CSV table of C-alpha atoms and ligand atoms in Angstrom, one decimal:
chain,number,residue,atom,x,y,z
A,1,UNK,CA,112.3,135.5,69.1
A,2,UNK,CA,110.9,139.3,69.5
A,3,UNK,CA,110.1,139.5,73.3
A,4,UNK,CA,110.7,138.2,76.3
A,5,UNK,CA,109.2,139.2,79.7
A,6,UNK,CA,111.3,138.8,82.7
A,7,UNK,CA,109.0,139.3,85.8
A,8,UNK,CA,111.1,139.9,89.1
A,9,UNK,CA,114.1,141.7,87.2
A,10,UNK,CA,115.1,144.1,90.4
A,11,UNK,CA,115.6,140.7,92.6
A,12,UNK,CA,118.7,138.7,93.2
A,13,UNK,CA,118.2,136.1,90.4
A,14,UNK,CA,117.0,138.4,88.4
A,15,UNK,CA,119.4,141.0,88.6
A,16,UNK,CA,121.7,138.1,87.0
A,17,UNK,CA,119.2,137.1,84.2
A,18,UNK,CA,118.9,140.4,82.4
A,19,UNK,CA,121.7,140.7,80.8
A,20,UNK,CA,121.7,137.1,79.3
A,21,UNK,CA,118.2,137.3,78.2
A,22,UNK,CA,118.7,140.2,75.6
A,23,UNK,CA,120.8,137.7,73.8
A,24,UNK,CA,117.9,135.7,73.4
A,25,UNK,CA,115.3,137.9,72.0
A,26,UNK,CA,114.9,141.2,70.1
A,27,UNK,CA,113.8,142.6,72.9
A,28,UNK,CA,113.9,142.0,76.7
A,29,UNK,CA,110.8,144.0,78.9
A,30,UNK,CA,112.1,143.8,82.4
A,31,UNK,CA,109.5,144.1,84.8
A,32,UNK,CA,109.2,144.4,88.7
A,33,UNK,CA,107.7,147.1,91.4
A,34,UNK,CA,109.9,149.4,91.7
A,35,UNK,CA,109.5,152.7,89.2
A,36,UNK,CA,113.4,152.4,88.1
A,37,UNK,CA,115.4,149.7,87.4
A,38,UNK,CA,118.3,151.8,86.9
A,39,UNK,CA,120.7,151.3,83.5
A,40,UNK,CA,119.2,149.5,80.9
A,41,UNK,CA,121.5,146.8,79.1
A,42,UNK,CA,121.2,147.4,74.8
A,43,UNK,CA,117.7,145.6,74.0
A,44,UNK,CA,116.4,145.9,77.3
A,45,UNK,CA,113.4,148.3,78.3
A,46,UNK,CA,111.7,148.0,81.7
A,47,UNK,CA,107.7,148.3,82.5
A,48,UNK,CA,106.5,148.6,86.1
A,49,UNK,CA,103.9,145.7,87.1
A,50,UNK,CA,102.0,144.3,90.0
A,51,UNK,CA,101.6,140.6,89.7
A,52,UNK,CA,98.6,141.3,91.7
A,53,UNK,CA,96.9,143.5,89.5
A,54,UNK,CA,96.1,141.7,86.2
A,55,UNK,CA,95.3,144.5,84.0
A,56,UNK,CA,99.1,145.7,84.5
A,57,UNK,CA,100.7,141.8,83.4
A,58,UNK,CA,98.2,141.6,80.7
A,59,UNK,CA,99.6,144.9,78.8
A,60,UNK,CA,103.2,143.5,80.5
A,61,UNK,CA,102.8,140.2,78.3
A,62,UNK,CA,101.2,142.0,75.1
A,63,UNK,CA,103.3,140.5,72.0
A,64,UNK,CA,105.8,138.6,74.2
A,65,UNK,CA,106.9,134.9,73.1
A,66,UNK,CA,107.9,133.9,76.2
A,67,UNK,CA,107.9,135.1,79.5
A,68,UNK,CA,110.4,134.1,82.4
A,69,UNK,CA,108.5,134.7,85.9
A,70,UNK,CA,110.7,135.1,89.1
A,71,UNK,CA,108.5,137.4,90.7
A,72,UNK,CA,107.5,136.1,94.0
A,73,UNK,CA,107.2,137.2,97.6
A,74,UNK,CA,110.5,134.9,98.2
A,75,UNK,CA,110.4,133.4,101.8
A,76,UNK,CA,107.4,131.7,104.2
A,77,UNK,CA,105.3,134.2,105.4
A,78,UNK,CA,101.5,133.9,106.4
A,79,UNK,CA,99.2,133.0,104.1
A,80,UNK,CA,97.8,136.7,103.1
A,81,UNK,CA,101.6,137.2,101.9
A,82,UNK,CA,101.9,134.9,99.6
A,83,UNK,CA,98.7,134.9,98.1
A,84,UNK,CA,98.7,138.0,96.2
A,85,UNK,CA,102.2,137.9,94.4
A,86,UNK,CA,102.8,134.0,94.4
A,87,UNK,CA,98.8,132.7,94.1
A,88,UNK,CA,97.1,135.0,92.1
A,89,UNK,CA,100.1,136.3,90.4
A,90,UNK,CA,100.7,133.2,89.3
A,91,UNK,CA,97.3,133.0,87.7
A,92,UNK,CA,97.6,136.6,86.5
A,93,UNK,CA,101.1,135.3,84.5
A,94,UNK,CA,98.9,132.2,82.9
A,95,UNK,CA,95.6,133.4,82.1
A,96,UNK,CA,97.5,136.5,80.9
A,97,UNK,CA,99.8,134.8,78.7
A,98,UNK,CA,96.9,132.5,77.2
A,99,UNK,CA,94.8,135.7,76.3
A,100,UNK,CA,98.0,137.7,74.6
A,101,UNK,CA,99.1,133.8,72.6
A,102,UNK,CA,102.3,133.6,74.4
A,103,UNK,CA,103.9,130.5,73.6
A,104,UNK,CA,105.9,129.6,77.1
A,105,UNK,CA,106.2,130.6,80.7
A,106,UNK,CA,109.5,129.5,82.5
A,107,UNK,CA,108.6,129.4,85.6
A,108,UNK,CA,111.1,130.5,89.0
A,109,UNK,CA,109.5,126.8,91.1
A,110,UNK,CA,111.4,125.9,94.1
A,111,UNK,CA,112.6,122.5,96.0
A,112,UNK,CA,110.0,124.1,98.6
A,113,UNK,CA,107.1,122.6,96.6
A,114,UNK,CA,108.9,119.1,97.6
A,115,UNK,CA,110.5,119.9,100.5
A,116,UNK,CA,109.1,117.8,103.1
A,117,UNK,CA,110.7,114.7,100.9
A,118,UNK,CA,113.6,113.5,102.7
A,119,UNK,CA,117.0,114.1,100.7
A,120,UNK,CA,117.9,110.2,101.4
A,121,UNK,CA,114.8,109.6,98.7
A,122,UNK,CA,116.8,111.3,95.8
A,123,UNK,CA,113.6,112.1,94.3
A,124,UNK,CA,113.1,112.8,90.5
A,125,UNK,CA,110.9,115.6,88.4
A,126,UNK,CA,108.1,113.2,89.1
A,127,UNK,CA,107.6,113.2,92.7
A,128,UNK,CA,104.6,114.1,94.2
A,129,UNK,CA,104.0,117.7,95.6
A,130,UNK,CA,105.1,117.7,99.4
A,131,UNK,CA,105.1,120.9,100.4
A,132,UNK,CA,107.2,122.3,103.4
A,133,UNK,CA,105.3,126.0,103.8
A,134,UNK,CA,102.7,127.7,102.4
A,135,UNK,CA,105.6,129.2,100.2
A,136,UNK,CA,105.7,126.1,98.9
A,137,UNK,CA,102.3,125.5,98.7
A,138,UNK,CA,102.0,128.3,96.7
A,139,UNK,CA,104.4,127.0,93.8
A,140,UNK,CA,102.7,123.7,94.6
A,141,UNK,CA,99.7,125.9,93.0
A,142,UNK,CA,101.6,127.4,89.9
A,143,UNK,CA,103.3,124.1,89.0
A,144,UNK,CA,99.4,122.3,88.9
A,145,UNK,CA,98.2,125.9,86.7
A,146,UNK,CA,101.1,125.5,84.2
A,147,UNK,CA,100.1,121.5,83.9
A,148,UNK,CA,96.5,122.6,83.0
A,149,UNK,CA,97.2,125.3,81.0
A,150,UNK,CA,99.2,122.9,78.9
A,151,UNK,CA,96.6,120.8,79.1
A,152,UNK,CA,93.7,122.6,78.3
A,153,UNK,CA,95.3,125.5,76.4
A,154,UNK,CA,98.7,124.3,74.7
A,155,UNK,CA,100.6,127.3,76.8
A,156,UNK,CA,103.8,125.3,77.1
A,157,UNK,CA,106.0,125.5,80.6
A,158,UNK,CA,109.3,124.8,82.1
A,159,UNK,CA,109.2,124.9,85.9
A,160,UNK,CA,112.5,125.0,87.5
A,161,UNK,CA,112.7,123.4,90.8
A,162,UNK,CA,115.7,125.6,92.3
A,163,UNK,CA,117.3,124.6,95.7
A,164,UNK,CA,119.0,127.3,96.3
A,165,UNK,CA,120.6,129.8,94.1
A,166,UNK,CA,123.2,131.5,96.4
A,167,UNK,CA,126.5,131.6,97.7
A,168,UNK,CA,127.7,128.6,99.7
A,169,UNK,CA,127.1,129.3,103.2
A,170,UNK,CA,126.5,126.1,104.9
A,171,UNK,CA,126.6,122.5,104.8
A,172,UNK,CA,123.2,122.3,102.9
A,173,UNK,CA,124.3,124.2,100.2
A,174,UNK,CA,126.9,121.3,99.6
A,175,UNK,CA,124.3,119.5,97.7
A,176,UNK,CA,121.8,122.4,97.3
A,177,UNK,CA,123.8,125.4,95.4
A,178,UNK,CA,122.6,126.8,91.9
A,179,UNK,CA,125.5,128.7,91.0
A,180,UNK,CA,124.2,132.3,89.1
A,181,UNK,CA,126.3,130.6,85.5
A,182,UNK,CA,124.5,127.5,86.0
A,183,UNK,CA,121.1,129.5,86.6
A,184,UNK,CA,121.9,131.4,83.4
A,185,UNK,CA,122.6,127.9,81.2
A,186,UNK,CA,119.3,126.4,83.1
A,187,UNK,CA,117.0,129.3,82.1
A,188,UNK,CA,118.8,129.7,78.4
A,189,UNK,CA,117.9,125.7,78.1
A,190,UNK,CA,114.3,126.4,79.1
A,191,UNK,CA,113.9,129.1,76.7
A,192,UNK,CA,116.0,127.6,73.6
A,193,UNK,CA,114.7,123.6,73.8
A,194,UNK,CA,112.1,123.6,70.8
A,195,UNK,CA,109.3,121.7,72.3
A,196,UNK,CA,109.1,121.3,75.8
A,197,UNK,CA,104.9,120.6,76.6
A,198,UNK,CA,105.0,121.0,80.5
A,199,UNK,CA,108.1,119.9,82.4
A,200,UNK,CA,109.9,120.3,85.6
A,201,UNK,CA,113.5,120.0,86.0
A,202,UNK,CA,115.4,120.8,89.3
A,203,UNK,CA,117.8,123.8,89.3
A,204,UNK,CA,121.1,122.4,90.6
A,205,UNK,CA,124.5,122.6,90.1
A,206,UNK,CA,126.6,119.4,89.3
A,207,UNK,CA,127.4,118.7,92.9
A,208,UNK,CA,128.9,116.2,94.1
A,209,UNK,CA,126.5,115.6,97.2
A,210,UNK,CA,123.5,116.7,95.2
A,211,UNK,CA,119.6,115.4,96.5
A,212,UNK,CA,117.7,115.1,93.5
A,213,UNK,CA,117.9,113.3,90.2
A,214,UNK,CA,116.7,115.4,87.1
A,215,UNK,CA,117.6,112.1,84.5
A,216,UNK,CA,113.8,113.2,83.5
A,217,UNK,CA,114.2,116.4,82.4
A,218,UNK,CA,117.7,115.2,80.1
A,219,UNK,CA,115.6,116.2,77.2
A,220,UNK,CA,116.2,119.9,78.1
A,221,UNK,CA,120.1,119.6,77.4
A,222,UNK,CA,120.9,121.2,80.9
A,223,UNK,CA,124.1,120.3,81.5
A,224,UNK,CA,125.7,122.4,85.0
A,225,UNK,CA,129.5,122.6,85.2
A,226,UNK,CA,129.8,124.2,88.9
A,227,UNK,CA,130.4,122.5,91.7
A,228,UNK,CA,130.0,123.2,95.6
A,229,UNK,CA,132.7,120.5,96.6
A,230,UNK,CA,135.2,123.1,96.2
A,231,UNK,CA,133.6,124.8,99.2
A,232,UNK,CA,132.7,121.4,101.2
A,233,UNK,CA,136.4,121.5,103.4
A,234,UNK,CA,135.7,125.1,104.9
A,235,UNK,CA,131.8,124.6,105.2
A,236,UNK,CA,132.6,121.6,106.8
A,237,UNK,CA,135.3,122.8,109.2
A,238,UNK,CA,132.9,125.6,110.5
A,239,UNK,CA,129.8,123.6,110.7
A,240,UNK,CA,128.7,121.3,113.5
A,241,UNK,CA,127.7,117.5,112.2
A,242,UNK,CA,124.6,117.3,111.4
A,243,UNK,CA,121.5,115.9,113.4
A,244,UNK,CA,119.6,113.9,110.5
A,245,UNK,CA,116.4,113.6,113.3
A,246,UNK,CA,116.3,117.7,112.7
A,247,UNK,CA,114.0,118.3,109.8
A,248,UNK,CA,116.3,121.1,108.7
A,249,UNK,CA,118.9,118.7,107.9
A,250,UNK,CA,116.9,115.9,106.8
A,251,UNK,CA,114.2,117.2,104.5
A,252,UNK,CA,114.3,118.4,101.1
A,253,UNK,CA,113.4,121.7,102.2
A,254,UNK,CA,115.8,122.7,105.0
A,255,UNK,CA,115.4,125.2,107.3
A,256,UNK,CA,111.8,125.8,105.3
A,257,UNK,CA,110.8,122.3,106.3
A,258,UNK,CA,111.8,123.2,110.3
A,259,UNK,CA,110.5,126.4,110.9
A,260,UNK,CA,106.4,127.0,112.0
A,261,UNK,CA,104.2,127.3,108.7
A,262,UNK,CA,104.0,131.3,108.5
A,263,UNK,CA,107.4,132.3,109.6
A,264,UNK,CA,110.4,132.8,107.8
A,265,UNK,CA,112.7,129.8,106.8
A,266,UNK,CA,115.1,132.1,105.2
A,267,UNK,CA,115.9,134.0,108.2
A,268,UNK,CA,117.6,130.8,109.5
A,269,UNK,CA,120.1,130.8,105.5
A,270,UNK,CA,122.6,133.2,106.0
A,271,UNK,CA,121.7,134.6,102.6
A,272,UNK,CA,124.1,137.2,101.1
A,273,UNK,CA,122.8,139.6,98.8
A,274,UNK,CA,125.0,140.1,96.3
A,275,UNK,CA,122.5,141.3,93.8
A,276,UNK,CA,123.8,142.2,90.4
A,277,UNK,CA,124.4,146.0,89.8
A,278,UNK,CA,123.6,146.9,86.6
B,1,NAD,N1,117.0,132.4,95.5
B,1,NAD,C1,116.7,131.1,95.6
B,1,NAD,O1,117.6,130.3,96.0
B,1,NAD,C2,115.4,130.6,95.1
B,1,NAD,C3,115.1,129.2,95.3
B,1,NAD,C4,113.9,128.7,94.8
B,1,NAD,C5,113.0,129.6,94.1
B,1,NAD,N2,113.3,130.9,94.0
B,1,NAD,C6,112.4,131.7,93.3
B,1,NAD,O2,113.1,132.5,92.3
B,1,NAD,C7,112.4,133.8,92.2
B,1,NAD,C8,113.4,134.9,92.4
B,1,NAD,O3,114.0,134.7,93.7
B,1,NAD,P1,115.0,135.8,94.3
B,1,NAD,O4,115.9,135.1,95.2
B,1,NAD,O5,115.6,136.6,93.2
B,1,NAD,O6,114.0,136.7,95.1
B,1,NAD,P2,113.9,138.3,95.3
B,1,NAD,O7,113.0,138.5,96.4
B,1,NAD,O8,115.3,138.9,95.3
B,1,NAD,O9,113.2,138.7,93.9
B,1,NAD,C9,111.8,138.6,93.7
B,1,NAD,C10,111.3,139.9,93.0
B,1,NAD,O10,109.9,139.8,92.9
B,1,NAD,C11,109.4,141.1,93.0
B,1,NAD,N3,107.9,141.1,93.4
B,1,NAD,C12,107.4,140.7,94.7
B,1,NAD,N4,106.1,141.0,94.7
B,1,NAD,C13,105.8,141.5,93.5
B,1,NAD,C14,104.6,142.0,92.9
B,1,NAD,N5,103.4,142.0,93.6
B,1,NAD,N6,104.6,142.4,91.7
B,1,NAD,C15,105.8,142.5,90.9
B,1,NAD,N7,106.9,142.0,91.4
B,1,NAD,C16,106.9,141.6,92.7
B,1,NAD,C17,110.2,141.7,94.2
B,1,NAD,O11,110.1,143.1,94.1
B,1,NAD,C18,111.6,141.2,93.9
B,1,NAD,O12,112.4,142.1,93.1
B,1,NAD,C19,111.3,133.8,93.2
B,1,NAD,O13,110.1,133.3,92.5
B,1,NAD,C20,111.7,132.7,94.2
B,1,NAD,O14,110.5,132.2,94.8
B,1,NAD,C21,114.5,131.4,94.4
């Protein structure tokens, strides 16, 4: 492959994708807002763009094979937050990819575009959209545009469903976590699998208490090795049992499926940022 496009390369997940994806490709254009992404690993060069703007991701995307989009406003917010970066980027990302003949978008989806599913439904790849925010909604939106624009314009796409790709911090996460190696095999899957049309697959690690079932997606050869039962006897000491009438504890989405649409559900994760220094 000559070039991949990683959208949201100065964010958490990003910051851990860069270096695996030069392996991958000839080249690897990292791209977010910032001016400076700081060091460059070998193979990599970095190009500021606004997902909002679509001039700026159509020169981003010229002669890529792929691109790997994880830029996204990434919490609930009101709607006029989300829709720049996460609506109309989106669309940006696919109509710019079908206009420069790039071949596949992997796409950064979330359990949010599900969330209001309750966990005791172990739902599959197939379930139906239930979102839990307009967050949700919003990859709810770029889940649909990657099914028509495999549909109607052969752009093939990998939408990965992540719960939550962070360090173990409460009793959710038991089930939820998407350890950063696990992340790095999901997204190499995505990118390596020959054919993959559209398809959804959650991103998960193999956890013992995990939610969802991704038998559907087995085609894509992801195969996690972490597991967030090693954590489960001190998450468990610290944290209260759970109420299984509060939506935060009974939904798919957690905390995102509790809070008021508009306001933030990551406020109530305890999310370390341990973003990757390069
Ligand atoms: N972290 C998780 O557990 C998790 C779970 C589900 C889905 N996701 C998705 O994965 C992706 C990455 O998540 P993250 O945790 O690294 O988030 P993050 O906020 O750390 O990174 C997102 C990046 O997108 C960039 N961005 C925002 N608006 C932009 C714009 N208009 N133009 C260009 N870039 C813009 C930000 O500058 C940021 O660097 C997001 O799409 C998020 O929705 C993350």
């Amino acid at each position: 492959m000559k070039k991949i496009v990683l959208t949201g390369a100065a964010g958490r997940l990003g910051s851990y994708l860069r270096e695996p994806l030069t392996k991958l490709a000839d080249a690897l254009v990292s791209s977010d807002l910032i001016d400076d992404i700081g060091t460059l690993y070998p193979g990599e060069s970095y190009q500021r763009a606004d997902l909002t703007k679509y001039n700026e991701i159509r020169s981003l995307l010229e002669g890529a094979d792929m691109v790997v989009h994880f830029g996204a406003y990434g919490d609930e917010a009101p709607f006029d937050t989300i829709l720049g970066p996460n609506i109309i980027g989106a669309y940006n990302v696919w109509e710019a990819a079908y206009q420069n003949g790039v071949r596949r978008v992997v796409y950064a989806s979330s359990i949010h575009a599900v969330g209001m599913h309750s966990k005791m439904e172990f739902i599959g790849t197939d379930a139906p959209h239930r979102p839990d925010a307009f967050y949700g909604l919003a990859k709810c939106f770029a889940e649909d545009l990657a099914s028509l624009y495999w549909d109607k314009r052969q752009i093939e796409a990998v939408c990965l469903r992540i719960l939550s790709c962070a360090q173990v911090t409460s009793a959710r996460a038991l089930g939820s976590w998407l350890s950063y190696d696990d992340l790095i095999h999901l997204v190499e899957r995505a990118i390596s699998t020959p054919t993959t049309g559209f398809s959804v697959v959650y991103g998960v690690s193999n956890n013992d208490r995990v939610p969802v079932d991704n038998a559907k997606a087995s085609f894509l050869g992801y195969r996690p090795k972490d597991n967030a039962e090693q954590f489960a006897a001190k998450i468990l000491a610290e944290e209260p049992a759970q109420d299984l009438s509060d939506p935060a504890h009974l939904k798919q989405g957690g905390p995102f499926a509790a809070v008021p649409i508009g306001e933030s559900g990551l406020a109530n994760m305890n999310i370390i940022d341990d973003t990757k220094r390069s």
